[in-house]
PDB file of C-alpha atoms in Angstrom:
ATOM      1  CA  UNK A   1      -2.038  -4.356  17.226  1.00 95.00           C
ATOM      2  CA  UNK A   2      -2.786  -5.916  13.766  1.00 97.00           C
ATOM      3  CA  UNK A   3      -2.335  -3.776   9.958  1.00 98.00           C
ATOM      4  CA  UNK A   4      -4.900  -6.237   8.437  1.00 99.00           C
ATOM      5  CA  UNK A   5      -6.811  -2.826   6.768  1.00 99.00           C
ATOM      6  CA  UNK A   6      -6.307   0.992   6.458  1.00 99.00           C
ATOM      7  CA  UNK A   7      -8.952   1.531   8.554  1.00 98.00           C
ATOM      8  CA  UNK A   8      -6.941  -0.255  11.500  1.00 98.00           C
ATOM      9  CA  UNK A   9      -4.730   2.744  12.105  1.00 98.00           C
ATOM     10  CA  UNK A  10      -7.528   5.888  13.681  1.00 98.00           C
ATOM     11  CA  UNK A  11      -6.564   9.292  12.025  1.00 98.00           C
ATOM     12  CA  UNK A  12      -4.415  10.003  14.942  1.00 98.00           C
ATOM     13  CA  UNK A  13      -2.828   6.936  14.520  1.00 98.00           C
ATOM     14  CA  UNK A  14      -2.290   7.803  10.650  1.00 99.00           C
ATOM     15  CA  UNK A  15      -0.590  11.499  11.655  1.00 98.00           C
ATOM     16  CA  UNK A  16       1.629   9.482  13.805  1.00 98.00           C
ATOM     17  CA  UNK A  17       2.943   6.443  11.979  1.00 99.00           C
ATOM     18  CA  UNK A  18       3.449   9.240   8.626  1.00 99.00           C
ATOM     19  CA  UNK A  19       5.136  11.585  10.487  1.00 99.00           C
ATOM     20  CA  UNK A  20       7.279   8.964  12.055  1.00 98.00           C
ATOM     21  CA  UNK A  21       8.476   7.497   9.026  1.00 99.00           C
ATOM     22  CA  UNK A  22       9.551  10.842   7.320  1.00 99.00           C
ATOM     23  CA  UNK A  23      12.125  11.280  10.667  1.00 99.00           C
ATOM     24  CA  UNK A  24      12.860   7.809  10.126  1.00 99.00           C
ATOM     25  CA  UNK A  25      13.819   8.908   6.803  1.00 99.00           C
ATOM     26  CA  UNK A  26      15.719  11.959   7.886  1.00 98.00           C
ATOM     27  CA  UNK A  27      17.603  10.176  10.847  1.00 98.00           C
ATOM     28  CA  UNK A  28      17.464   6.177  10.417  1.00 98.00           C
ATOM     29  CA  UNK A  29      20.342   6.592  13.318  1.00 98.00           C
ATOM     30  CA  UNK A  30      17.975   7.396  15.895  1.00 98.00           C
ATOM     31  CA  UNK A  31      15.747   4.140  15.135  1.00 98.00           C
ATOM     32  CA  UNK A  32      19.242   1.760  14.681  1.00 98.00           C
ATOM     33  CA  UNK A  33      18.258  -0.287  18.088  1.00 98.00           C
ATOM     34  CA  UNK A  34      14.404  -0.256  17.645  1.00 98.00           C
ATOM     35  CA  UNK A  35      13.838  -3.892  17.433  1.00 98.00           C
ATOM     36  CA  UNK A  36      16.609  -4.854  19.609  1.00 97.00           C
ATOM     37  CA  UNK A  37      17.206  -8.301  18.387  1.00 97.00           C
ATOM     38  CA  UNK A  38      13.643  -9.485  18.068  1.00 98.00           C
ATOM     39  CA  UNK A  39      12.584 -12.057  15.335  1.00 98.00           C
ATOM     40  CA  UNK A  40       9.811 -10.770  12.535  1.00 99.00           C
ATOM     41  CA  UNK A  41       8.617 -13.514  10.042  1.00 98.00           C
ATOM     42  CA  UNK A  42       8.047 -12.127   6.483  1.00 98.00           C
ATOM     43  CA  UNK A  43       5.593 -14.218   4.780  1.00 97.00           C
ATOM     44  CA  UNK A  44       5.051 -14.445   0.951  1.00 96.00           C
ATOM     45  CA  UNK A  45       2.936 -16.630  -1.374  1.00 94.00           C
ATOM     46  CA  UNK A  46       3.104 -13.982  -3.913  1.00 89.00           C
ATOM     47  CA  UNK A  47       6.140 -12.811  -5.980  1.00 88.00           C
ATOM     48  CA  UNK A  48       7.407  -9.457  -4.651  1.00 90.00           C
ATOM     49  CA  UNK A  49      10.581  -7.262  -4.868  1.00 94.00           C
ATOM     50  CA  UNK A  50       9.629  -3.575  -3.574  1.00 95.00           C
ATOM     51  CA  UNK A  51       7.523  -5.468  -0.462  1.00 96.00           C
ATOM     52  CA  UNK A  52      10.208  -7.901   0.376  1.00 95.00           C
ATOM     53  CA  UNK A  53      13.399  -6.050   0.204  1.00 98.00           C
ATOM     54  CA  UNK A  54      11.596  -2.917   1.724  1.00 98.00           C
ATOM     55  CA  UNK A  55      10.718  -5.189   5.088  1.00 98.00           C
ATOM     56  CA  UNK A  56      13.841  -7.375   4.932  1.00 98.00           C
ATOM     57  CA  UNK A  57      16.050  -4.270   5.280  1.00 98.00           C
ATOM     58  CA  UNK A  58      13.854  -2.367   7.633  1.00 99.00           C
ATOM     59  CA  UNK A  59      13.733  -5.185   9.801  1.00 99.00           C
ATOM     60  CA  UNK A  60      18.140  -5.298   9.558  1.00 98.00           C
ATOM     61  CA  UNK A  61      17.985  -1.171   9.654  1.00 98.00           C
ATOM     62  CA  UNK A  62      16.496  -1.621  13.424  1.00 98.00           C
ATOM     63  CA  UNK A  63      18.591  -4.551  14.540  1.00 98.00           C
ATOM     64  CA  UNK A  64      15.946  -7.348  13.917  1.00 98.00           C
ATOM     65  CA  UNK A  65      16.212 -10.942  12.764  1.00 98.00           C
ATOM     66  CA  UNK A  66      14.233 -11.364   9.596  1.00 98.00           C
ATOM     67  CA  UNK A  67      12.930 -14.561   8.980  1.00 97.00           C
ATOM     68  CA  UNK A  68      11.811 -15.283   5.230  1.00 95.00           C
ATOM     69  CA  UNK A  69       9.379 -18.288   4.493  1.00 94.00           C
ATOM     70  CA  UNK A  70       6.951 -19.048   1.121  1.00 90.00           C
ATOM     71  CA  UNK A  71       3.689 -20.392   0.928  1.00 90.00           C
ATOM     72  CA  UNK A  72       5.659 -23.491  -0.465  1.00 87.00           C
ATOM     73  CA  UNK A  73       7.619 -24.225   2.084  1.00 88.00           C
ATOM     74  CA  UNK A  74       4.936 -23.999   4.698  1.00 88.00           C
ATOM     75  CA  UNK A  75       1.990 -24.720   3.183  1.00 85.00           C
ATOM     76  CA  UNK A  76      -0.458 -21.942   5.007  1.00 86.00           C
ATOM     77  CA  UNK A  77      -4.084 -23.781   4.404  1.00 81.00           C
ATOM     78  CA  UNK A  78      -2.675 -26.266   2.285  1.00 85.00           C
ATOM     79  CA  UNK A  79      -0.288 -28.551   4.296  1.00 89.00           C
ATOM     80  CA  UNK A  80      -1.573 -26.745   7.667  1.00 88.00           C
ATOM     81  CA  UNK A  81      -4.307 -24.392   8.956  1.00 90.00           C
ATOM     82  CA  UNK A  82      -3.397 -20.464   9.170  1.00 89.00           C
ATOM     83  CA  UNK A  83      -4.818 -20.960  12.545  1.00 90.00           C
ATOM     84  CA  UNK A  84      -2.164 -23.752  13.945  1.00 92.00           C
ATOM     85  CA  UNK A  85       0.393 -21.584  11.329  1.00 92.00           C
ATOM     86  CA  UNK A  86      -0.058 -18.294  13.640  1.00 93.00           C
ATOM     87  CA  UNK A  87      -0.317 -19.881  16.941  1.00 95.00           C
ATOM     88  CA  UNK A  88       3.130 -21.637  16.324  1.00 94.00           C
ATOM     89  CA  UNK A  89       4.142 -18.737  15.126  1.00 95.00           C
ATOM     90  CA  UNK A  90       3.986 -17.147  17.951  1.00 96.00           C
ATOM     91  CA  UNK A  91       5.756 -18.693  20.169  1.00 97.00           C
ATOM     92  CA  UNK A  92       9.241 -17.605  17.785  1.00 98.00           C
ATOM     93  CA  UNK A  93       8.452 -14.524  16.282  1.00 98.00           C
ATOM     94  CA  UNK A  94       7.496 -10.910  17.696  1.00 98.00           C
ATOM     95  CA  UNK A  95       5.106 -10.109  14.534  1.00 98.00           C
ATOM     96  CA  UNK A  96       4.464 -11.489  11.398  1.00 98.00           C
ATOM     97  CA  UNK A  97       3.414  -9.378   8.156  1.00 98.00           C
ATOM     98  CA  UNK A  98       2.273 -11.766   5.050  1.00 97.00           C
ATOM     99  CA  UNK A  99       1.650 -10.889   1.483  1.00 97.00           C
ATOM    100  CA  UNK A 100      -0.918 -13.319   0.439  1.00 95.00           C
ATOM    101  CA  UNK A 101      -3.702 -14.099  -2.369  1.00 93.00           C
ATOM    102  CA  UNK A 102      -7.060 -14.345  -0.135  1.00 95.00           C
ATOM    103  CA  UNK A 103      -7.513 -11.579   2.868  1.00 97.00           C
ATOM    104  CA  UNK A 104      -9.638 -14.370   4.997  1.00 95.00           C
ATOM    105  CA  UNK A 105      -5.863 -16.021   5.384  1.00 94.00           C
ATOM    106  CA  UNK A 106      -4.865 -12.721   7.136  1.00 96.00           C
ATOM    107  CA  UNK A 107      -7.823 -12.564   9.379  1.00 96.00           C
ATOM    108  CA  UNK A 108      -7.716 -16.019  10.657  1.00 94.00           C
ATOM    109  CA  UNK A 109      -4.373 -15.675  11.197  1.00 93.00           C
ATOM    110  CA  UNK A 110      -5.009 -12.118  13.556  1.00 95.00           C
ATOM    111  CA  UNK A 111      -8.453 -14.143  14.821  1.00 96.00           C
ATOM    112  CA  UNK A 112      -5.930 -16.907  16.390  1.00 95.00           C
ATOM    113  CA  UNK A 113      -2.887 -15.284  17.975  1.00 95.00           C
ATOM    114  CA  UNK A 114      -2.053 -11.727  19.560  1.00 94.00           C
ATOM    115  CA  UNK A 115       0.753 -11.486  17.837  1.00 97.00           C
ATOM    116  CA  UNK A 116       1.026  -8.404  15.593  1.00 98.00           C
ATOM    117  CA  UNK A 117      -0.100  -9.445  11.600  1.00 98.00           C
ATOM    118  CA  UNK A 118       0.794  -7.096   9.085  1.00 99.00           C
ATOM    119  CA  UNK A 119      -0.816  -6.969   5.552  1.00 99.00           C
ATOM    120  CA  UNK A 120       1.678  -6.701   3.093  1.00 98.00           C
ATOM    121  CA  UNK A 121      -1.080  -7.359   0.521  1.00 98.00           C
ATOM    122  CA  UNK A 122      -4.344  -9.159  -0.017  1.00 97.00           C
ATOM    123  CA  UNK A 123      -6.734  -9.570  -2.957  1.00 96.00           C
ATOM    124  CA  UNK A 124      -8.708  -7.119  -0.547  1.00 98.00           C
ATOM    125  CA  UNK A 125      -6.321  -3.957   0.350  1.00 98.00           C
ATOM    126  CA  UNK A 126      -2.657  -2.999   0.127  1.00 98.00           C
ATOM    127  CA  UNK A 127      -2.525  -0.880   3.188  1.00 99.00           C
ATOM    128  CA  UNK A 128       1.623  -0.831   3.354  1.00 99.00           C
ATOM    129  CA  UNK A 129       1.837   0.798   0.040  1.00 99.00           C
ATOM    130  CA  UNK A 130      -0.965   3.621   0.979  1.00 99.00           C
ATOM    131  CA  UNK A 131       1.122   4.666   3.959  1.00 99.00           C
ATOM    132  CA  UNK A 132       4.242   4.597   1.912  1.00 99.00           C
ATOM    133  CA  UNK A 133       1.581   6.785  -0.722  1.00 99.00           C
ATOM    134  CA  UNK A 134       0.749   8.956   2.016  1.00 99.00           C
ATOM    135  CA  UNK A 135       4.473   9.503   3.504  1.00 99.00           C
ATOM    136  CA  UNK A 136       5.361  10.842  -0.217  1.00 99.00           C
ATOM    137  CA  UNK A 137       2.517  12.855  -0.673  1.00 99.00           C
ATOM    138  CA  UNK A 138       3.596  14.243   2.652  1.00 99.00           C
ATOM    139  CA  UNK A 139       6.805  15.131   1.590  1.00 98.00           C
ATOM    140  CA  UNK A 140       5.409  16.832  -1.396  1.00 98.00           C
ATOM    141  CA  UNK A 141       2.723  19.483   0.028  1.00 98.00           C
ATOM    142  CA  UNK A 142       0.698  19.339   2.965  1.00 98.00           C
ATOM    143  CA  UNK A 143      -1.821  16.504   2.992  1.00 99.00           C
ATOM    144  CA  UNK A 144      -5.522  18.455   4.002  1.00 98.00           C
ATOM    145  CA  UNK A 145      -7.252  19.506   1.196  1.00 98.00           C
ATOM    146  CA  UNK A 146      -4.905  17.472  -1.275  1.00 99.00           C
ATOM    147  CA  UNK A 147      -7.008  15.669  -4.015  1.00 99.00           C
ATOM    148  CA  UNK A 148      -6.067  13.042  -5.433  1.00 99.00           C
ATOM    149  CA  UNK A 149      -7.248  11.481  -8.579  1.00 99.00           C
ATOM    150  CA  UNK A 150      -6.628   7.727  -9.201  1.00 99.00           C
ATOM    151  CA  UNK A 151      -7.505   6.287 -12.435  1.00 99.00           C
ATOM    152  CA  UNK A 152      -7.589   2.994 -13.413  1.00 97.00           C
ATOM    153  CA  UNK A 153      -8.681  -0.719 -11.835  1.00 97.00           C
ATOM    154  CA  UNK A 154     -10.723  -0.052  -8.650  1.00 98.00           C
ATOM    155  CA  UNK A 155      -8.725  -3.034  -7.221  1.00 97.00           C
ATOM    156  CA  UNK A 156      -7.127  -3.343  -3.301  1.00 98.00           C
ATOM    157  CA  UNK A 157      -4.593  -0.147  -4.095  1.00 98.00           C
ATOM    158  CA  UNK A 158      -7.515   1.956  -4.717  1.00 98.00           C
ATOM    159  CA  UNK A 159      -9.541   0.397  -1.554  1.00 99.00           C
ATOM    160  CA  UNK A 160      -6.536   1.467   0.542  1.00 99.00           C
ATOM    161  CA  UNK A 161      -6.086   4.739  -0.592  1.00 99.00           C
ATOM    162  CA  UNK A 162      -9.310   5.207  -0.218  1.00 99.00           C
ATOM    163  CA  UNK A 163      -9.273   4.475   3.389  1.00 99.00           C
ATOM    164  CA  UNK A 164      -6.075   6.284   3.653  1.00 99.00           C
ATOM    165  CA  UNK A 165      -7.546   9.254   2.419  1.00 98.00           C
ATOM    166  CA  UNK A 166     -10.640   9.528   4.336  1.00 98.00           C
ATOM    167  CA  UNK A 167      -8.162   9.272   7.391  1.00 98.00           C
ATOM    168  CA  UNK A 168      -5.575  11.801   6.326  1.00 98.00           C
ATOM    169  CA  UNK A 169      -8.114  15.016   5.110  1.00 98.00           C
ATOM    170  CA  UNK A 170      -7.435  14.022   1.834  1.00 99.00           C
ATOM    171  CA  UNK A 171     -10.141  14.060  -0.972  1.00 99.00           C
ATOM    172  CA  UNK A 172      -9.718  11.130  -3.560  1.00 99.00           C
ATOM    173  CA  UNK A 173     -11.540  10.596  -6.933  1.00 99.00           C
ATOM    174  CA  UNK A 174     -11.887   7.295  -8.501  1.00 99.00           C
ATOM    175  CA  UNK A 175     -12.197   6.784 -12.113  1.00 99.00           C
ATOM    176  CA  UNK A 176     -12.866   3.273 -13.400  1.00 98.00           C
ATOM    177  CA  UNK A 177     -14.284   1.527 -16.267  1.00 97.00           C
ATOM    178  CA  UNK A 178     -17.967   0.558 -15.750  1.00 97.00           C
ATOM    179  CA  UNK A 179     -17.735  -2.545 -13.495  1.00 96.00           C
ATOM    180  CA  UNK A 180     -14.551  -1.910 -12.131  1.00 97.00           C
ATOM    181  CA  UNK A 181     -15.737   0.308  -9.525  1.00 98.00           C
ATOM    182  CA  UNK A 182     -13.906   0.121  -5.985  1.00 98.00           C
ATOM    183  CA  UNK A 183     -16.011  -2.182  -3.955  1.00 98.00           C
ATOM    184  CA  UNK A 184     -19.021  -0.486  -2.411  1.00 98.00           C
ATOM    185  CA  UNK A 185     -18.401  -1.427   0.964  1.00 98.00           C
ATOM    186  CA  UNK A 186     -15.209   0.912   0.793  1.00 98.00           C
ATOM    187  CA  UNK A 187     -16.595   3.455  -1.236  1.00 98.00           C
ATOM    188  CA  UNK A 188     -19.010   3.411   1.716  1.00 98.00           C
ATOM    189  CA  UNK A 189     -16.335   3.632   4.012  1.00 98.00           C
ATOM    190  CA  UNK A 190     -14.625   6.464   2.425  1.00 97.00           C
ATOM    191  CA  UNK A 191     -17.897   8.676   3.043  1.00 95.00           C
ATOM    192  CA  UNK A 192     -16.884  12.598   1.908  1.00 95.00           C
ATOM    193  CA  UNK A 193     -13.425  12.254   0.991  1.00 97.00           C
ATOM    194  CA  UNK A 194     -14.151  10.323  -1.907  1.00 98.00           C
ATOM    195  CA  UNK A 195     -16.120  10.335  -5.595  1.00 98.00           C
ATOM    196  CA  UNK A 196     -16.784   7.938  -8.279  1.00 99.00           C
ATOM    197  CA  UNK A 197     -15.632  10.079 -11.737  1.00 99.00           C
ATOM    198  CA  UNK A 198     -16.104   8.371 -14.900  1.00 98.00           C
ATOM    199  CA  UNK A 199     -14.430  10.165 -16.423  1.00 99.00           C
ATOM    200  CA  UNK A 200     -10.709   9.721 -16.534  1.00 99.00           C
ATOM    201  CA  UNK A 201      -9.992  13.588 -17.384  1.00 99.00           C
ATOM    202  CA  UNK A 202     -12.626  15.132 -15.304  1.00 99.00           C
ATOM    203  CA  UNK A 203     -11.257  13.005 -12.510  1.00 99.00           C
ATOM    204  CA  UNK A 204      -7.780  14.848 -13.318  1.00 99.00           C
ATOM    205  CA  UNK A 205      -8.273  18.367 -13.859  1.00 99.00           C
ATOM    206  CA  UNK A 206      -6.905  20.525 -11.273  1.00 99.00           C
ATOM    207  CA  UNK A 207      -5.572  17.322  -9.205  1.00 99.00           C
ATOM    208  CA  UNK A 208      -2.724  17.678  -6.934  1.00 99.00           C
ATOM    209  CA  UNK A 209      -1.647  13.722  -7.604  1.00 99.00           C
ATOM    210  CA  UNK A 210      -2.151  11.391 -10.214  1.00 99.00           C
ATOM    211  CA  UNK A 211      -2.452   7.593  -9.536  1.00 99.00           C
ATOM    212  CA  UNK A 212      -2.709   4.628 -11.735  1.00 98.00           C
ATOM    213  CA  UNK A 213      -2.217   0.965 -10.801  1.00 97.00           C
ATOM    214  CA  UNK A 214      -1.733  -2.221 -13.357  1.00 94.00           C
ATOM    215  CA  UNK A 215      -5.010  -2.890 -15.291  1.00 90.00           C
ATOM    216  CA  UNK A 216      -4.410  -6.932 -14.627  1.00 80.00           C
ATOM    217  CA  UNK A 217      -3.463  -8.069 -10.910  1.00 75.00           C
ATOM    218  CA  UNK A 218      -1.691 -10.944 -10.175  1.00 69.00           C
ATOM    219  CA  UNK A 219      -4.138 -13.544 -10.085  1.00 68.00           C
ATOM    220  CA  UNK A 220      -6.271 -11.773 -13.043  1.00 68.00           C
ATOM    221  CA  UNK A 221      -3.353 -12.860 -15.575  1.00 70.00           C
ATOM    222  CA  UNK A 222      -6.241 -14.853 -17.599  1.00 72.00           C
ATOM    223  CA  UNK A 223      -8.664 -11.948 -18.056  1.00 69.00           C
ATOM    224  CA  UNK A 224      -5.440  -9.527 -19.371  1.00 72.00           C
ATOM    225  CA  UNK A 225      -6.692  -9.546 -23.201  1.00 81.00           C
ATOM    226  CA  UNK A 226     -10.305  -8.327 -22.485  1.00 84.00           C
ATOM    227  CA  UNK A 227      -9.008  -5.820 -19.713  1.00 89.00           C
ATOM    228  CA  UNK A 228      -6.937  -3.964 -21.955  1.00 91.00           C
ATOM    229  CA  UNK A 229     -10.173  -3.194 -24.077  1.00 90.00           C
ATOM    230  CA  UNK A 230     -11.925  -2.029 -21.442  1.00 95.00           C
ATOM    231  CA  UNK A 231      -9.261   0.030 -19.798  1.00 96.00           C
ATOM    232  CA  UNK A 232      -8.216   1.682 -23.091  1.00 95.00           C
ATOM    233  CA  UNK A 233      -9.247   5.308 -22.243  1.00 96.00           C
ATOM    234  CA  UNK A 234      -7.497   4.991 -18.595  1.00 98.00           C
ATOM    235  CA  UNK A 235      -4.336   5.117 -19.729  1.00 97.00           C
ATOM    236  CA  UNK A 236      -2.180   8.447 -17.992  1.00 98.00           C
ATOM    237  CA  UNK A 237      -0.443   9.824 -20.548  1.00 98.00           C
ATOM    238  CA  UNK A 238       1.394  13.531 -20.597  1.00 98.00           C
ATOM    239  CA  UNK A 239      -1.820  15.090 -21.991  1.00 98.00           C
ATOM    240  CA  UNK A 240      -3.821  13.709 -19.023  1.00 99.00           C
ATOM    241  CA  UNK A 241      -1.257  14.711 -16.305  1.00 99.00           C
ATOM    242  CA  UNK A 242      -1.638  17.952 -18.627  1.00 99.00           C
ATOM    243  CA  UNK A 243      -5.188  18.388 -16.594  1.00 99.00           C
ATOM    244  CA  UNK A 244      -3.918  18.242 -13.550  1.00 99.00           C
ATOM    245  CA  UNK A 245      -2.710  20.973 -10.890  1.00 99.00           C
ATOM    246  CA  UNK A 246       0.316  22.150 -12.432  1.00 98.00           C
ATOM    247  CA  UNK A 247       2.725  21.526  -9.580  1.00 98.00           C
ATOM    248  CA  UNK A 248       1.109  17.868  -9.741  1.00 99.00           C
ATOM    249  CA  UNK A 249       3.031  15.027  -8.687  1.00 99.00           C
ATOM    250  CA  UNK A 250       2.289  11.402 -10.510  1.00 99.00           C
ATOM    251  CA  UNK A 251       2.092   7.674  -8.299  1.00 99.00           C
ATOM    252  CA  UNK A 252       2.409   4.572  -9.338  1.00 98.00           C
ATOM    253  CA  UNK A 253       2.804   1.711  -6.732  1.00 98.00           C
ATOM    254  CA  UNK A 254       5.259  -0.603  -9.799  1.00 97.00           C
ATOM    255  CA  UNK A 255       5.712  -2.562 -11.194  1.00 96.00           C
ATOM    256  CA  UNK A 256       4.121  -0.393 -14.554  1.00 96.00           C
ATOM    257  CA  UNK A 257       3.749  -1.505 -17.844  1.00 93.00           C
ATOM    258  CA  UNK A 258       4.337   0.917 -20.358  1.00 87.00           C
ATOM    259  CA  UNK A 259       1.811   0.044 -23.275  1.00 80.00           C
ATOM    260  CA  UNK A 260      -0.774   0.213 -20.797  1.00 94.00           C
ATOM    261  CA  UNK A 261      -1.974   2.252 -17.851  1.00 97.00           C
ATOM    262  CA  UNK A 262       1.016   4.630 -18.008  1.00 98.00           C
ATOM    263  CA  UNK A 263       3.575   5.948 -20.807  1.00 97.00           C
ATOM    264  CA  UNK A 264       7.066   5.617 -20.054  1.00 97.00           C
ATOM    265  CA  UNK A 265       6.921   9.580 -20.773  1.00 97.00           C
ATOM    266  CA  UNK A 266       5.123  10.205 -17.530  1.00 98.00           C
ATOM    267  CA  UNK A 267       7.163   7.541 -15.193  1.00 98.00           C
ATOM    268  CA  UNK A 268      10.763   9.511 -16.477  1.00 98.00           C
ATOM    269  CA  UNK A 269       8.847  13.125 -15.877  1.00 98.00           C
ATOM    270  CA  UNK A 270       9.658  15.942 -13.873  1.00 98.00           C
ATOM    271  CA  UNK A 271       6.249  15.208 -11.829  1.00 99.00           C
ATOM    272  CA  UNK A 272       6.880  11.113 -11.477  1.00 99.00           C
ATOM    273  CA  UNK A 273       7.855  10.406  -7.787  1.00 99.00           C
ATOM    274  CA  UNK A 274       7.436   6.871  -8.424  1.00 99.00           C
ATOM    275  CA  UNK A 275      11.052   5.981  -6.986  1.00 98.00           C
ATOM    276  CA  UNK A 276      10.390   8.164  -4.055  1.00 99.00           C
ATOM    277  CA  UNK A 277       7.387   6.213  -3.740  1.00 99.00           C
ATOM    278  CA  UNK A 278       9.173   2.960  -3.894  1.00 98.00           C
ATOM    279  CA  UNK A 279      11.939   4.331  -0.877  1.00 99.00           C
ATOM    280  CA  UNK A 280       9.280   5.135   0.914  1.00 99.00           C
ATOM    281  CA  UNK A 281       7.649   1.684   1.209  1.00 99.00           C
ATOM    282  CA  UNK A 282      11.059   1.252   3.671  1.00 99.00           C
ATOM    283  CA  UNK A 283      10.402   3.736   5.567  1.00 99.00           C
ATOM    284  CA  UNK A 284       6.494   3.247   5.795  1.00 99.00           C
ATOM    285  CA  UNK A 285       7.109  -0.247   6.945  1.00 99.00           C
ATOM    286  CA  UNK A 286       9.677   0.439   9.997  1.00 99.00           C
ATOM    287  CA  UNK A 287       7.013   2.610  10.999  1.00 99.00           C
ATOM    288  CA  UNK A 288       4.213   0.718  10.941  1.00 99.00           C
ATOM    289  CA  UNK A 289       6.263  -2.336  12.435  1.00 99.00           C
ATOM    290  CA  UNK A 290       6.676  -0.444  15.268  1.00 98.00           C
ATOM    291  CA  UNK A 291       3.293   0.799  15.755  1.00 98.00           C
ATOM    292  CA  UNK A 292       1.858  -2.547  15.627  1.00 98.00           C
ATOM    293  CA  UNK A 293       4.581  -3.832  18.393  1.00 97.00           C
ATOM    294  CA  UNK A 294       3.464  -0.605  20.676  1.00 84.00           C
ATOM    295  CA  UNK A 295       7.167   0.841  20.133  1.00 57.00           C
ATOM    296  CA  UNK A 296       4.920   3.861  18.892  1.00 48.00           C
ATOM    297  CA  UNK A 297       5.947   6.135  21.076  1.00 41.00           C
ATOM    298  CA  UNK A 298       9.594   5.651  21.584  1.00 39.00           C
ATOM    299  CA  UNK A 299      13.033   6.044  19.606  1.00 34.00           C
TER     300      UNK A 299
END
């Protein structure tokens, strides 16, 4: 199966791939063989380092091949159609997750081959890092009836977590600068589990995790001066975590920047699980590889 979107994996499917990834976690032994020397292509025409060093070694950790290639040294849509791309593809490798600027890229690629496609992220949704989100949440206090208040850009994090949430019995709360809502389609999608807060403290108080993302994407870089003005208030400092639940945890997917969305006083706190967080992208990815490949169900 493909991991284009959040919504790809049912609720059922969500329990499953979380839980899985926690005992992968806990005993990485029992998973050693997993792959058993099948070839997974790793795709990137963005910069990463938590996304590609968490699926490099999880593809090594199960005794895969991990094959590495750029957007310039294959030209996806450029030098060649994602369409011919994937369906050559194919024919080598036993899935394929990419980490790309436009989400259409991903969906013609899963349109044109049945070979597993994995989102590692899109300008749409970041659905790796919301099970990773989920998996840490997990290990910090059972995940019905958590809330979870993200503040900040209502950008493809957000989308996912929304998604993730509504799948997971989770309630989220978004709080965003005017016009920088999450997209309507997945606020839509989200139904009950989650609500638009303005404000950023309101959105807090009495949360039992605190999110923030980067106020300027990659890709954004040019609109950075203008979104620091309007982000100003949606910064999550100690007095906003202050709000919160008192055994809150904080999130942030990294790479943070400290004059901005968060203070450095919050990432080196007692609540920051932000390095858990970043572990946990490993172990959300061996599990989700395997879902996708219908290894699901065994060890």
């Amino acid at each position: 199966m493909h991991f284009l979107s959040a919504a790809d994996f049912s609720s059922e499917i969500w329990e499953r791939v979380v839980h899985r990834a926690l005992d992968m976690k806990a005993h990485p032994d029992d998973y050693s063989t997993a792959l058993g020397g099948r070839s997974i292509g790793l795709f990137f025409a963005k910069p990463s380092l938590r996304t590609r060093l968490s699926s490099f070694v999880g593809v090594a950790e199960m005794a895969g091949h991990a094959l590495v290639v750029s957007q310039e040294q294959i030209g996806v849509g450029t030098r060649e159609a994602p369409g011919d791309v994937s369906r050559v593809m194919e024919r080598y490798l036993a899935a394929v997750a990419m980490r790309v600027f436009e989400h259409a890229t991903l969906t013609e690629f899963a349109e044109t081959t049945a070979m597993p496609v994995i989102n590692l992220l899109s300008d749409a949704e970041h659905p790796c890092q919301a099970v990773a989100d989920v998996v840490t949440i997990a290990e910090h206090r059972p995940l019905e009836g958590t809330v979870l208040a993200y503040v900040g850009d209502g950008n493809n994090v957000a989308h996912s977590l929304i998604l993730a949430a509504q799948r997971t019995g989770m309630n989220i709360r978004v709080s965003s600068p005017e016009g920088y809502e999450p997209a309507p389609e997945f606020v839509d999608a989200g139904g009950g589990a989650v609500e638009l807060v303005r404000d950023p403290a309101a959105a807090v108080a009495g949360a039992h995790v605190v999110y923030t993302d980067v106020w300027t994407s990659m890709g954004d870089e040019a609109h950075a001066g203008y979104r620091r003005s309007d982000f100003v208030d949606y910064r999550v400092t100690p007095e906003l975590m202050a709000r919160a639940d008192t055994q809150a945890i904080f999130l942030h997917c990294l790479p943070a920047h400290d004059d901005e969305e968060v203070a450095r006083d919050v990432i080196e706190s007692s609540a920051s699980r932000v390095f858990d967080q970043a572990e946990n992208r490993l172990h959300a990815f061996k599990s989700i590889l395997l879902e996708c490949l219908d290894d699901g169900g065994t060890r």
